[in-house]
Short mmCIF file of C-alpha atoms and ligand atoms in Angstrom, two decimals:
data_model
loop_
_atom_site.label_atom_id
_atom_site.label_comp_id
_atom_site.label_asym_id
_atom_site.label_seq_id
_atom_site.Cartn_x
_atom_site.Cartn_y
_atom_site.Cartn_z
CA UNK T 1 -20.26 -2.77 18.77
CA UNK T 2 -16.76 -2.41 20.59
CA UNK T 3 -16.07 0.43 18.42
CA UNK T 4 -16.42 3.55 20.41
CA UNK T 5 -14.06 1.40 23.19
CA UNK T 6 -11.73 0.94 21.00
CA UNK T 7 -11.68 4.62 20.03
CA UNK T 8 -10.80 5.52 23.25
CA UNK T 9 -7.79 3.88 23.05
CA UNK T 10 -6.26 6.14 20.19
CA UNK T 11 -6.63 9.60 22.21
CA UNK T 12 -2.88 9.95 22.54
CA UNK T 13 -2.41 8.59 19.01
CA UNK T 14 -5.18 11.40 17.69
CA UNK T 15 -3.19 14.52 20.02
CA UNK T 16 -0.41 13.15 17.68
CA UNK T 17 -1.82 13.43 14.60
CA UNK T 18 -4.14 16.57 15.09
CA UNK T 19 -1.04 18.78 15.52
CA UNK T 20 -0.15 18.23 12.17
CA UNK T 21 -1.44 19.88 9.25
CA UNK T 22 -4.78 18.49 8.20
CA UNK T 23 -4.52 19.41 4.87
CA UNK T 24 -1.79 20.05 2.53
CA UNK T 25 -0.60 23.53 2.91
CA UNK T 26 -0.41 24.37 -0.60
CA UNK T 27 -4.43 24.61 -2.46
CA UNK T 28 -4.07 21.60 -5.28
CA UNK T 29 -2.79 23.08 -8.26
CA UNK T 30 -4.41 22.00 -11.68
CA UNK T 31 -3.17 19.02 -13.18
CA UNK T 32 -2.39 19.84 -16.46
CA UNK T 33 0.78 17.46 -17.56
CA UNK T 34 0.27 14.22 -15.45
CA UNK T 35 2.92 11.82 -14.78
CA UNK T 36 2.86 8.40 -16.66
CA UNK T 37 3.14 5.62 -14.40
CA UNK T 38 4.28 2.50 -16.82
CA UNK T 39 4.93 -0.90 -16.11
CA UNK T 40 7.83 -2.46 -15.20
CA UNK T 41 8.20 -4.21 -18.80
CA UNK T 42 7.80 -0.98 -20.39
CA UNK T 43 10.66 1.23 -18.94
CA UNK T 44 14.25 1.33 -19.85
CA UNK T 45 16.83 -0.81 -18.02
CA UNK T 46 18.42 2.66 -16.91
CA UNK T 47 15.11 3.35 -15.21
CA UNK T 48 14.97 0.63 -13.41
CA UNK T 49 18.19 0.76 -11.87
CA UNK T 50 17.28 4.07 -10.80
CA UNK T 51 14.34 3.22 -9.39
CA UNK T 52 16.10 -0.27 -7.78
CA UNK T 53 18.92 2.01 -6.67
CA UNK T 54 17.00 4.71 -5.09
CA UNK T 55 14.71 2.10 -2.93
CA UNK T 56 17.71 0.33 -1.87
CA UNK T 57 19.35 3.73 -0.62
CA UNK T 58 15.86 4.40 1.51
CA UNK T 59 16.46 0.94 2.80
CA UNK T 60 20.23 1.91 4.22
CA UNK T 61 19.42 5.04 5.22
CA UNK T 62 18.75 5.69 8.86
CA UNK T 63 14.96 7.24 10.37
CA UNK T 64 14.93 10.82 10.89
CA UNK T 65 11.22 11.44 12.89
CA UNK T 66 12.27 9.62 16.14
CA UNK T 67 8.83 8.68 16.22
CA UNK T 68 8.12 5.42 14.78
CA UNK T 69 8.60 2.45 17.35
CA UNK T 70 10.66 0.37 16.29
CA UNK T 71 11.84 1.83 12.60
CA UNK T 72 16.10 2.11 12.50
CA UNK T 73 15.69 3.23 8.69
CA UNK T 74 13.93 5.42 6.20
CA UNK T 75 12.38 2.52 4.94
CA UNK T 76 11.38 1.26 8.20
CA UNK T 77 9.40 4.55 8.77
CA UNK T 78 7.53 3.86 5.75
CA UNK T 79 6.99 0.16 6.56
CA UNK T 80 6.12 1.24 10.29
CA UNK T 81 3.02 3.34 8.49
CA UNK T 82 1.66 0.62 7.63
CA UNK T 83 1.53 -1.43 10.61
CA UNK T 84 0.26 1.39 12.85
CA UNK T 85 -2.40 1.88 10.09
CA UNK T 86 -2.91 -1.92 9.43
CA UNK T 87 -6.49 -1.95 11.19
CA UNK T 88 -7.95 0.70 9.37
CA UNK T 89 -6.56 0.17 6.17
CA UNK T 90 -7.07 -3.62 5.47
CA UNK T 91 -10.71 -4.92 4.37
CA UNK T 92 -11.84 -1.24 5.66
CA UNK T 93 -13.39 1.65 2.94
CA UNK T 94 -10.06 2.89 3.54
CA UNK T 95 -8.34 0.22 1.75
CA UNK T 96 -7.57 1.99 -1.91
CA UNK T 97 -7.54 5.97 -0.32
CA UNK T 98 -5.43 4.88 2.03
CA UNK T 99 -2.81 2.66 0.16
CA UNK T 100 -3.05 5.30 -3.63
CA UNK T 101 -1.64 7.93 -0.37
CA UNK T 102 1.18 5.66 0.65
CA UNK T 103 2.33 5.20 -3.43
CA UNK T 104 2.44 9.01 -2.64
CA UNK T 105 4.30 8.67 0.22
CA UNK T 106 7.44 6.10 -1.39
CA UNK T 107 7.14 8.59 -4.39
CA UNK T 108 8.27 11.11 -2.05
CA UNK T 109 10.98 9.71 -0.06
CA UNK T 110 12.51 8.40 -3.48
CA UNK T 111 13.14 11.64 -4.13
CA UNK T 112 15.33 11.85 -0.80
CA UNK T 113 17.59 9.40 -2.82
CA UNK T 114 17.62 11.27 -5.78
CA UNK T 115 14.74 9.42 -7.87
CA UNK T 116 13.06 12.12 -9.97
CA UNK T 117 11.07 9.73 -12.27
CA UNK T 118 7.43 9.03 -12.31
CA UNK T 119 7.19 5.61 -9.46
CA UNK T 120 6.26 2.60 -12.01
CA UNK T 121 4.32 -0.22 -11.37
CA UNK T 122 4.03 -3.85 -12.48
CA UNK T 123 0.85 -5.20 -14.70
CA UNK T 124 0.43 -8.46 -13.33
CA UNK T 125 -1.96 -9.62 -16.15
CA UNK T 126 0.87 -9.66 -18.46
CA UNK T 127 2.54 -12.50 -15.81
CA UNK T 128 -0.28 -14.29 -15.00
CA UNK T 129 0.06 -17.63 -14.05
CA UNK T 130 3.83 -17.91 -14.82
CA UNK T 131 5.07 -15.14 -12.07
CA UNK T 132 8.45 -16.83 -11.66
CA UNK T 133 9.50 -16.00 -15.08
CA UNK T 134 8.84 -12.37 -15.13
CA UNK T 135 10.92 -9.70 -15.76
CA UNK T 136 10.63 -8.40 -12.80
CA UNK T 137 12.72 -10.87 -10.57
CA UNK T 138 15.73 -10.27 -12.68
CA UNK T 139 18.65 -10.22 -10.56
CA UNK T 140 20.55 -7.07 -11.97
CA UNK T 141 17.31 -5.22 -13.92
CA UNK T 142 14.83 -6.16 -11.07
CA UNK T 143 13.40 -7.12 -7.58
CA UNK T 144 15.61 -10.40 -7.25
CA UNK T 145 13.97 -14.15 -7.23
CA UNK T 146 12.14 -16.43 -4.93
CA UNK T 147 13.41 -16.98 -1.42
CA UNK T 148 14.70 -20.42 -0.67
CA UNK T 149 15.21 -22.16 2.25
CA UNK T 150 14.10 -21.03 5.79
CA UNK T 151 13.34 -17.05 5.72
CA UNK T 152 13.05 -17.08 2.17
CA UNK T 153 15.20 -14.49 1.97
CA UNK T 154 15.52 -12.93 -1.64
CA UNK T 155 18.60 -14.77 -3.01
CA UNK T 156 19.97 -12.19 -5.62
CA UNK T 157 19.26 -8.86 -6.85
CA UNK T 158 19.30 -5.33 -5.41
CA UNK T 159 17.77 -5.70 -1.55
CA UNK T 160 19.87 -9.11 -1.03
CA UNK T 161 21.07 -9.16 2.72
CA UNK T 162 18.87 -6.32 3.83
CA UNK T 163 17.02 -5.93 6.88
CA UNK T 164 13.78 -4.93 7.81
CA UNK T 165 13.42 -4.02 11.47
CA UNK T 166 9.66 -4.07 11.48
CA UNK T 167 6.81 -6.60 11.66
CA UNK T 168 5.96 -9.86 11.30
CA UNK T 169 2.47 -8.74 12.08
CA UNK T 170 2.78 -5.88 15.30
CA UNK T 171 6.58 -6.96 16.14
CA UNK T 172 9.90 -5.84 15.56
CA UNK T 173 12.33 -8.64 14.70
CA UNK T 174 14.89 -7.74 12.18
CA UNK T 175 14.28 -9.90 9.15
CA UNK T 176 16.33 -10.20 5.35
CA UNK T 177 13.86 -8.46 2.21
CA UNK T 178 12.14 -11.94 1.67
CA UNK T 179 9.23 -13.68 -0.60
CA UNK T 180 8.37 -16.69 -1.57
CA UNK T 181 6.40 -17.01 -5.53
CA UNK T 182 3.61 -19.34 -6.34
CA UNK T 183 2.72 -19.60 -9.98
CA UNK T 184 -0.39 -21.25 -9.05
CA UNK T 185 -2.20 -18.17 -7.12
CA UNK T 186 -0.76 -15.85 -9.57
CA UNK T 187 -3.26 -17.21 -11.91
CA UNK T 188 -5.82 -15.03 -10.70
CA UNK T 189 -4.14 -11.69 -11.39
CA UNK T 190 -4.95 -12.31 -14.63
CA UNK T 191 -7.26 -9.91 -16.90
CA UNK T 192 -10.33 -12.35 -16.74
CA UNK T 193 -10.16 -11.97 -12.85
CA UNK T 194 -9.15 -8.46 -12.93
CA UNK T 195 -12.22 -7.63 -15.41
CA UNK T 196 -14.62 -9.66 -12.84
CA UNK T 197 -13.75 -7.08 -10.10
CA UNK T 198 -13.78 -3.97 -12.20
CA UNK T 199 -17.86 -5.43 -13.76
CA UNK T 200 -18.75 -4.18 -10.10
CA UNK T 201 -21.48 -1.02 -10.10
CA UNK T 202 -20.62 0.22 -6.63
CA UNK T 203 -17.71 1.19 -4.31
CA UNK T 204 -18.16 -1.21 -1.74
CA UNK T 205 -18.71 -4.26 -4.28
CA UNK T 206 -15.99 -3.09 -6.58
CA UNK T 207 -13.73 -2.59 -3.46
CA UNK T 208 -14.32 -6.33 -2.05
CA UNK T 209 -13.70 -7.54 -5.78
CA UNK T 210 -10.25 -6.05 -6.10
CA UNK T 211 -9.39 -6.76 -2.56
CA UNK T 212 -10.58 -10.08 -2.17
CA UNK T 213 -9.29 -11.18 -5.87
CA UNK T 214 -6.39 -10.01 -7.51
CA UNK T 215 -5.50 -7.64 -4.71
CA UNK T 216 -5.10 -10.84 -2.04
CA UNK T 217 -4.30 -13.38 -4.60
CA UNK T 218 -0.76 -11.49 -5.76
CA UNK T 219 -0.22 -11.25 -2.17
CA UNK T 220 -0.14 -14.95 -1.86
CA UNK T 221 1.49 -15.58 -4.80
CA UNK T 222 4.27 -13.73 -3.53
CA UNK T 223 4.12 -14.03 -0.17
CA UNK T 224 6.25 -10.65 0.90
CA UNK T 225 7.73 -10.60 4.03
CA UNK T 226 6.54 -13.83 4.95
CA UNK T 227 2.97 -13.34 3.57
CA UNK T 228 2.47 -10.79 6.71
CA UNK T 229 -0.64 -8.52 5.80
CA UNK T 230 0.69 -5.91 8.32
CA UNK T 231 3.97 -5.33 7.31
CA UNK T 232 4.40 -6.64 3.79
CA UNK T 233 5.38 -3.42 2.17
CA UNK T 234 8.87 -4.35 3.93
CA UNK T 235 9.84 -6.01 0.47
CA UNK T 236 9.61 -3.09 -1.89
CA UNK T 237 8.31 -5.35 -4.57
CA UNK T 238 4.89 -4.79 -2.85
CA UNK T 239 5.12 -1.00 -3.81
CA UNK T 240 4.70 -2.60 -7.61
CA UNK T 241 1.69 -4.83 -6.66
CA UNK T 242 -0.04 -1.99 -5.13
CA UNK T 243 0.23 0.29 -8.57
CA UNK T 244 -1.66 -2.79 -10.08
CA UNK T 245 -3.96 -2.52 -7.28
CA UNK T 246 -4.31 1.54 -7.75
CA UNK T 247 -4.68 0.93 -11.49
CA UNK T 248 -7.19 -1.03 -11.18
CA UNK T 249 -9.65 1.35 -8.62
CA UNK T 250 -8.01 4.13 -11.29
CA UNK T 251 -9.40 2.06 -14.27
CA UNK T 252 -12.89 1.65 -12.53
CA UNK T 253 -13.00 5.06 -11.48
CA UNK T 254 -12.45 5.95 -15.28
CA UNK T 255 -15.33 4.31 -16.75
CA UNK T 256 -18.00 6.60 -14.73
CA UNK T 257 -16.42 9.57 -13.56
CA UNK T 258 -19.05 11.63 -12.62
CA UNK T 259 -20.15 8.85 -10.40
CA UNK T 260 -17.25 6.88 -8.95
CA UNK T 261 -14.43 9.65 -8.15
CA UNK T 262 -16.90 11.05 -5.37
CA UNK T 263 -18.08 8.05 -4.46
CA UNK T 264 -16.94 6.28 -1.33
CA UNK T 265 -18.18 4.45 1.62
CA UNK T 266 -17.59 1.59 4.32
CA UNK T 267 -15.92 1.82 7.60
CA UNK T 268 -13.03 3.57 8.10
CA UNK T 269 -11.48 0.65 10.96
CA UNK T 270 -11.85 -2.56 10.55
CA UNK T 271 -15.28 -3.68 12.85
CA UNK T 272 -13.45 -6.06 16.06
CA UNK T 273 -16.06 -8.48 15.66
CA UNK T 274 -15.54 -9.19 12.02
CA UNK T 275 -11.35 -8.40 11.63
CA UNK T 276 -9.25 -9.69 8.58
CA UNK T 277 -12.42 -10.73 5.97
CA UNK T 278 -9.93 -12.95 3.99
CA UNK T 279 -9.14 -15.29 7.02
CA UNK T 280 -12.71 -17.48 7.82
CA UNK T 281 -12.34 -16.62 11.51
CA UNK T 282 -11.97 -13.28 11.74
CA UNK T 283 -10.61 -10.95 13.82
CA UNK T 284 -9.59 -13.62 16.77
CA UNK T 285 -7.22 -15.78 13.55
CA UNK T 286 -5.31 -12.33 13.12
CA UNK T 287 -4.86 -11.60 16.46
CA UNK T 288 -3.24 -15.16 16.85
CA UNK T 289 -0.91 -15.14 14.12
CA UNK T 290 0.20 -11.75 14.45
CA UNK T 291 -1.05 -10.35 17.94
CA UNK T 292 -2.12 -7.09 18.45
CA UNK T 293 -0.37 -3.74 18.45
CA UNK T 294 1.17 -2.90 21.87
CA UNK T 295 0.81 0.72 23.40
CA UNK T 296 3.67 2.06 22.01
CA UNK T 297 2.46 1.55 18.61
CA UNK T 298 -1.08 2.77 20.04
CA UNK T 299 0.49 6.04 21.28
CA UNK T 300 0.93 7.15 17.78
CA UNK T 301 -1.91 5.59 15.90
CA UNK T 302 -3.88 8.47 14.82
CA UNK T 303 -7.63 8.39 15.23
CA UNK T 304 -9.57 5.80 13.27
CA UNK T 305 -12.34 8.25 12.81
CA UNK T 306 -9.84 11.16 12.43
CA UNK T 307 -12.31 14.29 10.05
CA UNK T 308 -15.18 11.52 10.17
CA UNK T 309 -17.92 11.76 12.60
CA UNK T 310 -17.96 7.88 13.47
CA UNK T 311 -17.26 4.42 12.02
CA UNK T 312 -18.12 5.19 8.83
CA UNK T 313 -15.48 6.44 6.07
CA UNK T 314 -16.25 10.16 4.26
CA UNK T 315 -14.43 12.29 2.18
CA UNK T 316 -13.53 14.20 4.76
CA UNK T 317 -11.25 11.11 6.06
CA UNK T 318 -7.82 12.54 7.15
CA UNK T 319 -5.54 10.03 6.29
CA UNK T 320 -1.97 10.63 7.79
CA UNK T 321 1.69 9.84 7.37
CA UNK T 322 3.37 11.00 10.71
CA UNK T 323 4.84 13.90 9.61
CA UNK T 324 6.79 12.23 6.14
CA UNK T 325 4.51 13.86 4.19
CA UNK T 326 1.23 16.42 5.25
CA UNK T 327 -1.78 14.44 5.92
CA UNK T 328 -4.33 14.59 3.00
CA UNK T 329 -8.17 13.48 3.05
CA UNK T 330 -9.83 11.00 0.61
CA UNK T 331 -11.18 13.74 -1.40
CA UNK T 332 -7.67 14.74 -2.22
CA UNK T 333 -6.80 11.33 -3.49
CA UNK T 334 -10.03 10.22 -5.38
CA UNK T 335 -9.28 11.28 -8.49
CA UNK T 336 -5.47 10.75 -9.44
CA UNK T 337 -5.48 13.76 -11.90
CA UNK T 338 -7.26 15.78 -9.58
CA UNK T 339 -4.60 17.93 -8.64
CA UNK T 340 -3.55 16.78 -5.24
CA UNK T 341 -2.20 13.99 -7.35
CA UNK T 342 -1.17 14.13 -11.00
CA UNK T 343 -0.75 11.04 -13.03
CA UNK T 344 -2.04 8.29 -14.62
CA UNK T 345 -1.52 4.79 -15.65
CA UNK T 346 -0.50 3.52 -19.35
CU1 CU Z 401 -1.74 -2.79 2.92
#
C-alpha cells in the first residue's frame, strides 16, 4: 500500500486547507421550503437564459483567490477544484459527497453573476439514445451543439469562443468550451440502465452502478472537454450531467432513508495500485494520458484523509473548496434536505 507515501506528499496542501474553517460557520438551519431543481425541458426559456447568461459571465470573469495554479477566471477556479481534487474524487467513496458539494459550489458563484434561481439539471432518460436532438444543445435556449472538426470546439450557442485555461488532465493549455456527442453511448442513460444502478442494496454497489453506468456513459457520450475525466467540468454542460448524477444517489437515498442518508463507505483517494477503475489498466493508463499533478498543484491539494483517520472515507470527511465556499463534511451533504443543503429534484 503506497498510501501513507503518498500522504506525505499533501502536508503543505493539508496546512492549506486546515486554516480554513472546517465547518460552515453558521449551525444548518432547518430546511423547511426546499428549492426545486427541474430539468432543463421543464423551465422557461427566460430561465434558461439566465442560467446560460450567468455561467457565461463566471466564464469572463477574472479569479479572485490568487491561489489556484493556473486558473485566469472565475470559472477556472471552479474547474481548477476539480483537478486538484481529481484523485480523490473519481472511482473513490468520495465520488457523489464530493461532486453534490461542487453543484453547491457553481450554485454559489452563480449568484456572483446575479443568478438567484434554483441551479437545474438535465434528465438524461428523457434523451436517451437520441442526445443530439435534445433541447438542450439549442443554440440560443441552450448549451450549443456538437464540436466539429479538430478541438471540437462548441460551434454555436452561449460559451462559443471561450477559453478554458485549465486541464487536459493536470495541464494548463488554454482550450475553446468543447464536446463532441455520441448518440450511441447515450443509450445507456436511459431509465432501464438508470433503474439497474439504483436496484443496488448498498453504498458501495449502488455507487459503482451509477458511476460505472450512466454516470461514465453520459460522459462519453459527450465527451466534455475532450472526454478529460480531470477537468471536464470546463464545459458547463457537465454541471447538468452531474444533477442527473446527484438525482440519481438523491433518488436511491429516498427509497430507505433511515438507512442510506448515513450510510457511506470506500476510500476517500483513489488506491495507486488500482487508479481510474473505468480504464482496464489502471492507474499507470491515467497517468499516461493525462500525467500526474505537478507540485504546484500538490502544494494546495488538501489532505486526502483530511477529518478521516486513514484511507477510508467517514462522515467526518472534510471536503474543501479553497476558500470559494467554507469546507463542509459528508454528513453535511448526505441528505439534500438536511439543512446544510435544501432542495430536491422534480
Ligand atoms: Cu468529477
Amino acid at each position: 500500500m503506497k498510501f501513507a507515501s503518498l500522504a506525505a506528499l499533501w502536508t503543505a496542501g493539508a496546512a492549506v486547507a486546515t486554516a480554513l474553517p472546517a465547518k460552515p460557520e453558521d449551525e444548518p438551519t432547518k430546511c423547511t421550503n426546499p428549492e426545486k431543481r427541474l430539468s432543463w425541458h421543464d423551465i422557461s426559456d427566460e430561465d434558461k437564459k439566465a442560467y446560460l447568461a450567468a455561467n457565461r459571465c463566471l466564464l469572463t470573469s477574472p479569479q479572485k483567490l490568487n491561489l489556484l495554479p493556473g486558473a485566469k477566471t472565475r470559472w477556472d477556479e471552479l474547474v481548477s477544484l476539480h483537478q486538484i481534487h481529481a484523485l480523490q474524487i473519481h472511482t473513490t467513496g468520495q465520488f457523489l459527497p464530493y461532486h453534490r458539494y461542487y453543484l453547491k459550489v457553481l450554485e454559489v458563484l452563480l449568484r456572483e453573476c446575479g443568478y438567484e434561481g434554483a441551479i437545474p439539471y438535465w434528465d438524461e432518460t428523457r434523451d436517451a439514445g437520441k442526445f443530439s436532438s435534445s433541447v438542450i444543445f439549442d443554440p440560443v435556449t441552450g448549451f450549443g451543439g456538437s464540436g466539429q472538426g479538430s478541438g471540437n470546439c462548441v460551434p454555436n450557442g452561449p460559451f462559443a469562443n471561450l477559453t478554458v485555461n485549465i486541464g487536459p488532465g493536470f495541464s494548463f493549455e488554454p482550450r475553446c468550451v468543447n464536446r463532441r456527442i455520441t448518440d450511441m453511448f447515450s443509450a445507456q442513460t436511459g431509465t432501464q440502465y438508470v433503474e439497474a444502478a439504483l436496484n443496488h442494496t448498498n453504498y458501495v454497489d449502488a455507487l459503482d452502478g451509477i458511476y460505472s453506468g450512466p454516470h461514465l456513459l453520459g460522459h462519453m457520450a459527450l465527451a466534455m472537454m475532450d472526454g478529460n475525466s480531470i477537468t471536464s467540468s470546463g464545459d458547463p454542460l457537465f454541471f447538468m450531467h452531474h444533477g442527473f448524477v446527484d438525482k440519481m444517489w438523491a433518488d436511491w437515498q429516498a427509497r430507505d432513508e433511515e438507512k442510506r442518508l448515513t450510510e457511506i463507505a470506500g476510500l476517500n483517494h483513489q488506491d495507486p495500485d488500482i487508479g481510474f477503475s473505468e480504464f482496464p489498466g489502471g492507474v499507470e493508463d491515467e497517468s499516461a494520458m493525462w500525467g500526474k499533478p505537478g507540485a504546484e498543484l500538490l502544494a494546495v491539494t488538501p489532505d486526502p484523509a483530511f477529518g478521516d483517520d486513514g484511507p477510508d472515507l467517514t462522515l467526518n470527511h472534510v471536503m474543501s473548496s479553497l476558500g470559494i465556499i467554507p469546507n463542509a463534511t459528508v454528513a453535511d451533504v448526505m441528505n439534500i434536505k438536511g439543512g446544510y443543503l435544501c432542495y430536491e429534484y422534480v
